[in-house]
Coordinates of C-alpha atoms and ligand atoms in Angstrom, one line a residue:
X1 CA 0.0 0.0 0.0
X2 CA 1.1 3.6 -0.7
X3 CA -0.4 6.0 0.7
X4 CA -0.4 9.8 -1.0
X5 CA -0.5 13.3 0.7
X6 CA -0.4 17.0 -0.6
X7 CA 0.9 19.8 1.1
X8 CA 2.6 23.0 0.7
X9 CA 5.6 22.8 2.5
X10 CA 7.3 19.4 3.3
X11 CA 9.6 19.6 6.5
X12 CA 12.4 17.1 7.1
X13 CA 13.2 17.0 10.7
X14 CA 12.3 17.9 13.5
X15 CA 15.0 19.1 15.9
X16 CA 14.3 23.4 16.7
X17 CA 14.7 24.5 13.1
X18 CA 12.1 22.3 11.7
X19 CA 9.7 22.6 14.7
X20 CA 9.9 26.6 14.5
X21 CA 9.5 26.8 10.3
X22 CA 6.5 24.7 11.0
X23 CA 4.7 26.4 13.3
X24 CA 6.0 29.8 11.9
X25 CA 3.5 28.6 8.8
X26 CA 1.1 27.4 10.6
X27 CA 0.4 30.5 12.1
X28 CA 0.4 32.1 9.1
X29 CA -2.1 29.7 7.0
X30 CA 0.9 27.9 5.3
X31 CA 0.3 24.2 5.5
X32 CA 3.8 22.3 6.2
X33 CA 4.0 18.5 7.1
X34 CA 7.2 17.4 9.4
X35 CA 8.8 13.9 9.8
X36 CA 11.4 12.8 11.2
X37 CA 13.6 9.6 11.6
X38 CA 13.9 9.7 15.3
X39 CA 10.9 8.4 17.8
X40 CA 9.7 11.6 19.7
X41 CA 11.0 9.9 22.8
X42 CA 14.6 10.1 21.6
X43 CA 14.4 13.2 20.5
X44 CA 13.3 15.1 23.7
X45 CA 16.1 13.6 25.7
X46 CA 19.1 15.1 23.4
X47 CA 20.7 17.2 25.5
X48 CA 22.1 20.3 24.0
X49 CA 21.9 23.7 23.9
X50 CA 21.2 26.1 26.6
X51 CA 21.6 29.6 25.4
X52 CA 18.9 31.9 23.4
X53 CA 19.3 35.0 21.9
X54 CA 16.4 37.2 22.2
X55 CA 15.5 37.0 19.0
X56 CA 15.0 33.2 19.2
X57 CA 12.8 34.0 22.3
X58 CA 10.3 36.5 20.2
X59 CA 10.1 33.9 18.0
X60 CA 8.9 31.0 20.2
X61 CA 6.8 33.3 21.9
X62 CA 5.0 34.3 18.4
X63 CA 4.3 30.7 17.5
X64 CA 2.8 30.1 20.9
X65 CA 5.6 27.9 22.5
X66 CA 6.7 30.7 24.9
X67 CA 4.7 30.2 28.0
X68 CA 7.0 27.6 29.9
X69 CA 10.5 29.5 28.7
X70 CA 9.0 32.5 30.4
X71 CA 8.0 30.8 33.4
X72 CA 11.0 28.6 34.1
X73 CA 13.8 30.2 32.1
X74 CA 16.2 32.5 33.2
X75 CA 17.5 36.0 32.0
X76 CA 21.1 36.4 32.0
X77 CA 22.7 40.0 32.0
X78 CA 25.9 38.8 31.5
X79 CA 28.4 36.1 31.6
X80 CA 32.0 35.6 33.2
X81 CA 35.5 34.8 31.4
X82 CA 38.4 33.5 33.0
X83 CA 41.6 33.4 31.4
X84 CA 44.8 32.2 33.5
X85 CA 43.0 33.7 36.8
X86 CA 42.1 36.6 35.8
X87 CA 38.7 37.4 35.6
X88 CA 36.3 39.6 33.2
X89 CA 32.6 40.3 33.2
X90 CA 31.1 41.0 29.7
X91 CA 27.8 42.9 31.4
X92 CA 25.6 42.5 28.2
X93 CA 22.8 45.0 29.4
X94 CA 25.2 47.6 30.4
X95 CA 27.3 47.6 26.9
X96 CA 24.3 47.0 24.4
X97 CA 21.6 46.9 26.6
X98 CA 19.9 43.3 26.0
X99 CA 20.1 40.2 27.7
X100 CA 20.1 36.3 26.4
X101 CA 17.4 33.8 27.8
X102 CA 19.3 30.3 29.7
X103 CA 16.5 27.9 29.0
X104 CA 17.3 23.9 27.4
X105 CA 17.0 23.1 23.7
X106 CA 15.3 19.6 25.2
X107 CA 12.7 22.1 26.7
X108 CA 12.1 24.5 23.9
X109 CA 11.9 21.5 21.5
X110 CA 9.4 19.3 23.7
X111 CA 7.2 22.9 23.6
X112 CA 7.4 23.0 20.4
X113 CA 6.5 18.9 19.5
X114 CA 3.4 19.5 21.9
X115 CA 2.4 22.9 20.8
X116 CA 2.2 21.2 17.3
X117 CA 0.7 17.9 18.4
X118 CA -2.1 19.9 20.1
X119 CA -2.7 21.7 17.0
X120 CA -3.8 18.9 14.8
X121 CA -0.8 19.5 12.4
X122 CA 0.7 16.7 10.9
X123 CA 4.3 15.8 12.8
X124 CA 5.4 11.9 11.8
X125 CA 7.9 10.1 13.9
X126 CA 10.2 7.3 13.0
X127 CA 10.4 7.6 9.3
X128 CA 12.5 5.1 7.2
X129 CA 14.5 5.6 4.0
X130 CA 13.4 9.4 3.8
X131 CA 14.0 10.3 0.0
X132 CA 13.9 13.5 -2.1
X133 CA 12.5 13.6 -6.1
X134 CA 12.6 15.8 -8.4
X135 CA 14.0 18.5 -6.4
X136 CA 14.7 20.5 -9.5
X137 CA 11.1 19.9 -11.0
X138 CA 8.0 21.8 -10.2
X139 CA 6.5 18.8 -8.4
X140 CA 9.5 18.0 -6.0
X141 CA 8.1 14.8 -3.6
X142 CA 9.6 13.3 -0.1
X143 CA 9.1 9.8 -0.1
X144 CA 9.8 6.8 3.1
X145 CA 8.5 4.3 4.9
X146 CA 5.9 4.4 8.3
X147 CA 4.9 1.1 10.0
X148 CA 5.8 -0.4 7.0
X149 CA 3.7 1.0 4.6
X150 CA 5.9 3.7 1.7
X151 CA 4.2 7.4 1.8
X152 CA 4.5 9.9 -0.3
X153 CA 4.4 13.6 -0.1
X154 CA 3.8 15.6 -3.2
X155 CA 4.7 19.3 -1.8
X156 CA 5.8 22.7 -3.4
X157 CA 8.9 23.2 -1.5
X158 CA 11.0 21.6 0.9
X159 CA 12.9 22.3 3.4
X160 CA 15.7 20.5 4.8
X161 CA 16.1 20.8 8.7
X162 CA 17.5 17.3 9.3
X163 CA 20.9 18.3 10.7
X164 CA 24.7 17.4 10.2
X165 CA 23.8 13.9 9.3
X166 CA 21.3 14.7 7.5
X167 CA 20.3 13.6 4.1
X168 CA 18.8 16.7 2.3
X169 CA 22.4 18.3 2.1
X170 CA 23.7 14.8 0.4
X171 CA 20.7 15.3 -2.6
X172 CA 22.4 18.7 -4.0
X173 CA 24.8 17.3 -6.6
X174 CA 29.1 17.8 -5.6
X175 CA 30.0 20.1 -8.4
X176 CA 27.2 22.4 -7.0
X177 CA 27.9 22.2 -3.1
X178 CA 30.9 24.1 -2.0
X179 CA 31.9 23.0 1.4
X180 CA 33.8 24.7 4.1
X181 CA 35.0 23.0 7.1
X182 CA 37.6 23.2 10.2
X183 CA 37.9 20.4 12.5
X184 CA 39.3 21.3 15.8
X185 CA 41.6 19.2 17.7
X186 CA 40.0 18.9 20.7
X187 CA 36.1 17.8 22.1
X188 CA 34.2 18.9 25.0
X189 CA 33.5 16.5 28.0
X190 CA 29.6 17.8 28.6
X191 CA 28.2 16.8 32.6
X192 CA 24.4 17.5 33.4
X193 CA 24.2 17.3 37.6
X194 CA 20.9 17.9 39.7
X195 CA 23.3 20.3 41.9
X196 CA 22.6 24.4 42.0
X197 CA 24.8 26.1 39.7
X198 CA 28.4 27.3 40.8
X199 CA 27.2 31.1 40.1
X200 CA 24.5 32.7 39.3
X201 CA 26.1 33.6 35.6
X202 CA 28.0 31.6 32.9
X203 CA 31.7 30.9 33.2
X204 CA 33.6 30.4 30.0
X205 CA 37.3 29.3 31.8
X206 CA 40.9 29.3 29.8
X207 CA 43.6 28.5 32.0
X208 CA 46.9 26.2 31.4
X209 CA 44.8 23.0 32.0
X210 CA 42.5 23.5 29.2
X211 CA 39.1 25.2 28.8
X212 CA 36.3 24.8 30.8
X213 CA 32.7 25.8 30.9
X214 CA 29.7 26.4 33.9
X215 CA 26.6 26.8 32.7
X216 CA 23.3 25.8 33.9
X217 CA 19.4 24.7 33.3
X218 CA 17.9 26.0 36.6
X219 CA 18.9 26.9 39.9
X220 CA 18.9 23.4 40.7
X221 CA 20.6 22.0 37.2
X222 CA 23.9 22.7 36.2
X223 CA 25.4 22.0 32.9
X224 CA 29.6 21.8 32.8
X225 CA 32.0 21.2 30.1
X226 CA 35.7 20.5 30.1
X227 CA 37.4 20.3 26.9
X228 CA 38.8 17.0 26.4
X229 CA 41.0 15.0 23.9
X230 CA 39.2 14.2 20.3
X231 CA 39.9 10.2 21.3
X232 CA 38.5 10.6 24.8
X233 CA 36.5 7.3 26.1
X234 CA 33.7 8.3 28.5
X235 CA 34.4 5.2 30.8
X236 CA 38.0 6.7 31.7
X237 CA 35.8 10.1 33.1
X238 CA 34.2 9.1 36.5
X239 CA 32.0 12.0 38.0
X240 CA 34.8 12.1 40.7
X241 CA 37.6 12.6 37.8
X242 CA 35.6 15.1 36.3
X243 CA 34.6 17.6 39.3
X244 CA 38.3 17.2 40.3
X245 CA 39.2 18.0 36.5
X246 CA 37.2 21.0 36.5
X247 CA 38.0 22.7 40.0
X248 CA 41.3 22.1 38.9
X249 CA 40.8 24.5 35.6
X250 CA 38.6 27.4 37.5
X251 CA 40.9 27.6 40.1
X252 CA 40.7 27.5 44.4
X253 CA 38.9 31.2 45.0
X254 CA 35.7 29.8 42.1
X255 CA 36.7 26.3 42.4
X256 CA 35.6 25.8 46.2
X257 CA 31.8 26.7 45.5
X258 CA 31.4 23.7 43.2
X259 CA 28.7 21.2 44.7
X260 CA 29.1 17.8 43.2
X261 CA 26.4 14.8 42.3
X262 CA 25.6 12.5 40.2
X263 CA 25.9 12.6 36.6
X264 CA 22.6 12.0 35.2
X265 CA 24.0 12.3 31.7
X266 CA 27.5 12.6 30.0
X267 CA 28.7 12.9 26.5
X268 CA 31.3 14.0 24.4
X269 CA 30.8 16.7 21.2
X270 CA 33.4 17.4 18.7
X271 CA 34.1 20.5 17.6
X272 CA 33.8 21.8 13.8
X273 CA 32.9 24.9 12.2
X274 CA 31.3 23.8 8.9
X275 CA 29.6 25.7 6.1
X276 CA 27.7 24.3 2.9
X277 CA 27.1 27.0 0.0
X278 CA 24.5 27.6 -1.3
X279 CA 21.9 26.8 1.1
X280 CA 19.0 26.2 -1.7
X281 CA 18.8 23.8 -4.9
X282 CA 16.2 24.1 -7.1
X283 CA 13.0 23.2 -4.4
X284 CA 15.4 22.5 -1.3
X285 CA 15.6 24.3 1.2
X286 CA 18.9 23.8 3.6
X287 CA 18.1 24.8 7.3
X288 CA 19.8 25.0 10.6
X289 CA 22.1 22.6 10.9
X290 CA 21.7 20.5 8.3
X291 CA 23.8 23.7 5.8
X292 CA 26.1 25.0 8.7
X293 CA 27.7 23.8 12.5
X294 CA 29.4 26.5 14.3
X295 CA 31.9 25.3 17.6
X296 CA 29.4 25.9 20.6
X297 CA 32.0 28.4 22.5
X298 CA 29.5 31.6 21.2
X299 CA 26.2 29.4 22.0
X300 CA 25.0 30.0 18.0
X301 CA 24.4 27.0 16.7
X302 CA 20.9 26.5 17.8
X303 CA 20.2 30.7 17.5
X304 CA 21.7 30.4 13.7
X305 CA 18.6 27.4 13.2
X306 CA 16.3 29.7 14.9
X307 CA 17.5 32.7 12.0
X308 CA 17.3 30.5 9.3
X309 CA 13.9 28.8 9.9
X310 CA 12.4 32.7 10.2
X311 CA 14.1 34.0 7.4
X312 CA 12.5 31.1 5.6
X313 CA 9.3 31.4 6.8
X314 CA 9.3 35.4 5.9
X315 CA 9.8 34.0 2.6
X316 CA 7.4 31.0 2.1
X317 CA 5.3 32.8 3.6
X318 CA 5.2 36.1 1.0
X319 CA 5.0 34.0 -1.4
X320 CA 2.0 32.5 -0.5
X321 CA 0.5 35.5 0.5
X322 CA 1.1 37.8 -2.9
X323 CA 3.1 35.6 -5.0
X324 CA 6.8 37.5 -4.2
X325 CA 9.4 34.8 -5.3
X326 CA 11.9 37.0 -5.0
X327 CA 12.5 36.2 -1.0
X328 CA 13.0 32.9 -1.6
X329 CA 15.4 33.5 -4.7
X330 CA 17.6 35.3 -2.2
X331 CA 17.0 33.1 0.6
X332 CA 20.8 31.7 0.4
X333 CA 22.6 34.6 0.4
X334 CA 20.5 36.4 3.4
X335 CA 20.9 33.6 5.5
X336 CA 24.7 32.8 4.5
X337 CA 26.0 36.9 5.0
X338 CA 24.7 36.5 9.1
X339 CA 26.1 32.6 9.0
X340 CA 29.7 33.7 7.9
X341 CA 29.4 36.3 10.9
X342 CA 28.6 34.1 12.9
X343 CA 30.8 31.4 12.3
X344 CA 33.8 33.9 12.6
X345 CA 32.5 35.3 16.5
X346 CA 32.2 31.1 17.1
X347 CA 36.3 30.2 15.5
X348 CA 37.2 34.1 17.4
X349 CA 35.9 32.5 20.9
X350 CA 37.0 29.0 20.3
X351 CA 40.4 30.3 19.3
X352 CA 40.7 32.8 22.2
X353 CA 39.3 30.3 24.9
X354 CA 40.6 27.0 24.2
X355 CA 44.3 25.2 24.8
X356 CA 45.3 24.2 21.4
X357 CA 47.7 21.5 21.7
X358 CA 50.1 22.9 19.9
X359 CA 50.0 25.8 20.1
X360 CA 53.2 27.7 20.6
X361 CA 54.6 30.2 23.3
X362 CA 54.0 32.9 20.5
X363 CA 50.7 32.2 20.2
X364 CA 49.8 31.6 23.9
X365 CA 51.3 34.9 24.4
X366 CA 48.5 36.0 21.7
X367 CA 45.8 34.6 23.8
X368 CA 46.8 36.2 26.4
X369 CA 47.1 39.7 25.1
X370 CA 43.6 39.5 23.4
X371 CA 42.1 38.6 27.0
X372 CA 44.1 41.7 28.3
X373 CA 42.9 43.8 25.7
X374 CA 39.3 42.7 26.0
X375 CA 39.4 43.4 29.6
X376 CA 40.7 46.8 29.4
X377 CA 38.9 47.5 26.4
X378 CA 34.9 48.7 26.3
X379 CA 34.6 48.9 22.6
X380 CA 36.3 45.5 22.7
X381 CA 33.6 44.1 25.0
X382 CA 30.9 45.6 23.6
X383 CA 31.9 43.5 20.2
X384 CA 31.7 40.3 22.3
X385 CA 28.8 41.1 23.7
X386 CA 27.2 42.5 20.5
X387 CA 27.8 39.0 18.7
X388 CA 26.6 37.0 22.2
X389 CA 23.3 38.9 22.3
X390 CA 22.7 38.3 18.4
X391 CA 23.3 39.9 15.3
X392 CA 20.0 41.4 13.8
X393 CA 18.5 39.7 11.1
X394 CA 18.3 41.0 8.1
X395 CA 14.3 39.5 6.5
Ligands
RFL1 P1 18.9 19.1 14.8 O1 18.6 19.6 16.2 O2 20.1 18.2 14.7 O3 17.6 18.4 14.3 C1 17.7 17.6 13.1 C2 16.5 16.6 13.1 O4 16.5 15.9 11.9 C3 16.3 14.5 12.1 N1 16.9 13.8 11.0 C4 16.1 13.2 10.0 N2 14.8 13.2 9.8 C5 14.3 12.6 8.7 N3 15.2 11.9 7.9 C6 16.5 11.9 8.0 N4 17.3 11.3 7.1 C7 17.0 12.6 9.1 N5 18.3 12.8 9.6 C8 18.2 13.5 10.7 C9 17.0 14.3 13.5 O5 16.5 13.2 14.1 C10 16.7 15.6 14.2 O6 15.5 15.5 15.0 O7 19.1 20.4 13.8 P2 18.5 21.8 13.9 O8 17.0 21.8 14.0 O9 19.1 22.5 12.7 O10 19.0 22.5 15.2 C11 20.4 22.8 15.5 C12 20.7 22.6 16.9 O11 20.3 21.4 17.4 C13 22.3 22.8 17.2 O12 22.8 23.8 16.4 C14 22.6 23.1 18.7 O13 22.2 22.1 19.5 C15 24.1 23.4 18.8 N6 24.5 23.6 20.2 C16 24.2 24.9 20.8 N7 23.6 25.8 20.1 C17 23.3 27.0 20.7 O14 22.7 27.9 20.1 N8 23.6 27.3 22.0 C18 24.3 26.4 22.8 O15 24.5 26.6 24.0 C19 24.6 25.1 22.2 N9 25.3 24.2 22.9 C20 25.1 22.6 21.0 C21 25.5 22.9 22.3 C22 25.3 21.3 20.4 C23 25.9 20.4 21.2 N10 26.0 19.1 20.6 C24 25.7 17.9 21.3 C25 26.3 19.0 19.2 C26 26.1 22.0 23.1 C27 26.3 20.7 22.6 C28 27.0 19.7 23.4
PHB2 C1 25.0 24.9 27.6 O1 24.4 25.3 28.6 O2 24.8 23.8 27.2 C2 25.9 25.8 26.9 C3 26.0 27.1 27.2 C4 26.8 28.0 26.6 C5 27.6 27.5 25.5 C6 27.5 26.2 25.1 C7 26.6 25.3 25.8 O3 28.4 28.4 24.9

């Protein structure tokens, strides 16, 4: 048996970027339909980001998924940096007068799967062998497999939101994706402990031991990150090994506050800035991560999904509305002019932050003379806050 849909907008994944596209239709009368490979179970117990731009926040809040981030998620004013024991406060409201919103990707993206599910609007889990046809006709299809029976969308457009791994990115042909990439040689150890926060801020740490990251979920979840070795094996990283690792890299006067537990999860990320050019071909739409993966030193990577999936939206939905194809024509290049901005504030922080392995005296020296500039510097602050807060978006 196959069975046959229609819609307007065909929507592969749903991690934040396709959630938000989605419901960014919905609310505007575009019908979308979302699948994804993953059971909804998996899905809301990824743990992953934590920090959103106020921008991202509007936008949840316009689609009606705001209600729980408002109540349970916390503005920050600023964060912390440490470098070699010296400390600096980048006061975001005080040098350009916004503040970012600490709240869980798992959170915002289980609003978003039940905001959607309450709605009525079609949202598929577990889908096999998802396929794209005839990207480059006017009749472009998704195609895969649910409970064992093949269905077929038959859409106008679609968008691709399935992430790194991904397949929509693999269906633009070689000689017409140009690829940029760095691999960094070093991962981050992530810990998620039911223990209150170390402060009440963000810590981003760079001392001779490596780098090393506080954040949090609420005032009774923290969220730390050391960075480790690419190779690492999570079995060698007890919970005792790790708290010891990280007091160790934030020194005795910060280090003394940390209250241990528990791990109740632990993982290790690489880190890669990554960029895929253009981000449409022909009916495809590349979203979120699924076109670009920034290191998460600047917290962008789930803020850059959030841009994309409303610049997107802007443009599906003009067309829709009075026929403008001209958004969507120059959907790639809007979105890739604030990507490349953002992927340069993520490499600037990663480079400044992190203990490259080989990194020589010279350059150590250079680390430390940015940190020293930065702290005596307001115009220099105010550009790291500036990019931490969130570039504008430019519709
Ligand atoms: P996602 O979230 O990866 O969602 C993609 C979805 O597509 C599905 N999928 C498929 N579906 C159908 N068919 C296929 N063939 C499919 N292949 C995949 C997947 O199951 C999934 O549900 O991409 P999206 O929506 O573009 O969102 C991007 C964000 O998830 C990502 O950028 C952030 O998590 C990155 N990130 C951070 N971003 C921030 O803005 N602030 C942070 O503080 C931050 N911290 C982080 C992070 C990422 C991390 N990891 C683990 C990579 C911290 C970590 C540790
Ligand atoms: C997180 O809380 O997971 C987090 C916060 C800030 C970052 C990266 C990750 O830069």
């Amino acid at each position: 048996m196959v069975q046959f849909t229609r819609t307007q907008v065909a929507v592969i994944g749903s991690g934040p970027s396709g959630l938000l596209l989605s419901e960014l239709l919905r609310k505007a009368g575009v019908d979308s339909v979302v699948i994804d490979r993953q059971s909804r179970s998996h899905i809301e117990a990824r743990i992953r980001a934590g920090v959103l731009e106020w921008g991202t926040v509007e936008a949840l809040r316009e689609v009606g998924a705001g209600d729980r981030m408002d109540r349970e998620g916390m503005p920050h004013s600023g964060f912390e940096m440490y470098f070699n024991g010296f400390r600096h406060r980048i006061d975001l409201v005080g040098l350009v007068n916004r503040q970012v919103m600490v709240y869980g990707q798992t959170e915002l993206t289980k609003d978003l799967i039940s905001g959607r599910l309450a709605s009525g609007a079609p949202l598929t889990f577990c889908a096999e062998d998802v396929r794209i046809e005839n990207v480059t006709s006017g009749n472009p299809k998704v195609c895969f497999v649910h409970g064992g029976e093949t269905q077929i969308i038959a859409c106008d457009y679609i968008a691709g939101c399935d992430g790194y791994h991904g397949m929509a990115r693999q269906t633009i042909p070689s000689d017409i994706l140009q690829v940029y990439e760095r691999i960094y040689p070093f991962g981050w150890l992530g810990v998620l402990v039911d223990q209150p926060p170390i402060s009440e801020e963000l810590i981003y740490a760079n001392g001779s031991h490596g780098f090393a990251l506080c954040s949090m979920r609420s005032s009774s979840r923290s969220r730390y990150y050391l960075q480790c070795q690419i190779n690492e094996n999570l079995e060698d990283w007890s919970d005792e090994r790790f708290f010891d690792e990280l007091e160790r890299r934030l020194g005795p006067e910060t280090g003394r506050h940390l209250q241990r537990g528990a791990s109740i999860e632990k993982s290790i990320a690489p880190l890669r800035s990554f960029v895929a050019e253009p981000m449409r071909y022909g009916r495809l739409f590349l979203v979120g991560d699924a076109a670009h993966i920034v290191p998460p030193t600047g917290a962008k990577g789930l803020n850059l999904a959030a841009a994309d999936a409303q610049v997107l939206a802007r443009a599906l939905i003009e067309f829709y509305h009075s026929g403008r194809v001209d958004l969507l024509d120059r959907y790639s290049d809007t979105c890739l002019r604030r990507v490349w901005k953002v992927e340069r504030f993520s490499w600037y922080l990663s480079q400044l932050l992190h203990m490259f392995p080989d990194a020589t005296p010279f350059e150590r020296k250079m680390q430390q003379a940015e940190f020293d500039y930065i702290a005596q510097s307001e115009n220099a602050s105010r550009s790291i806050a500036e990019n931490y807060v969130g570039l504008p978006l430019s519709l």
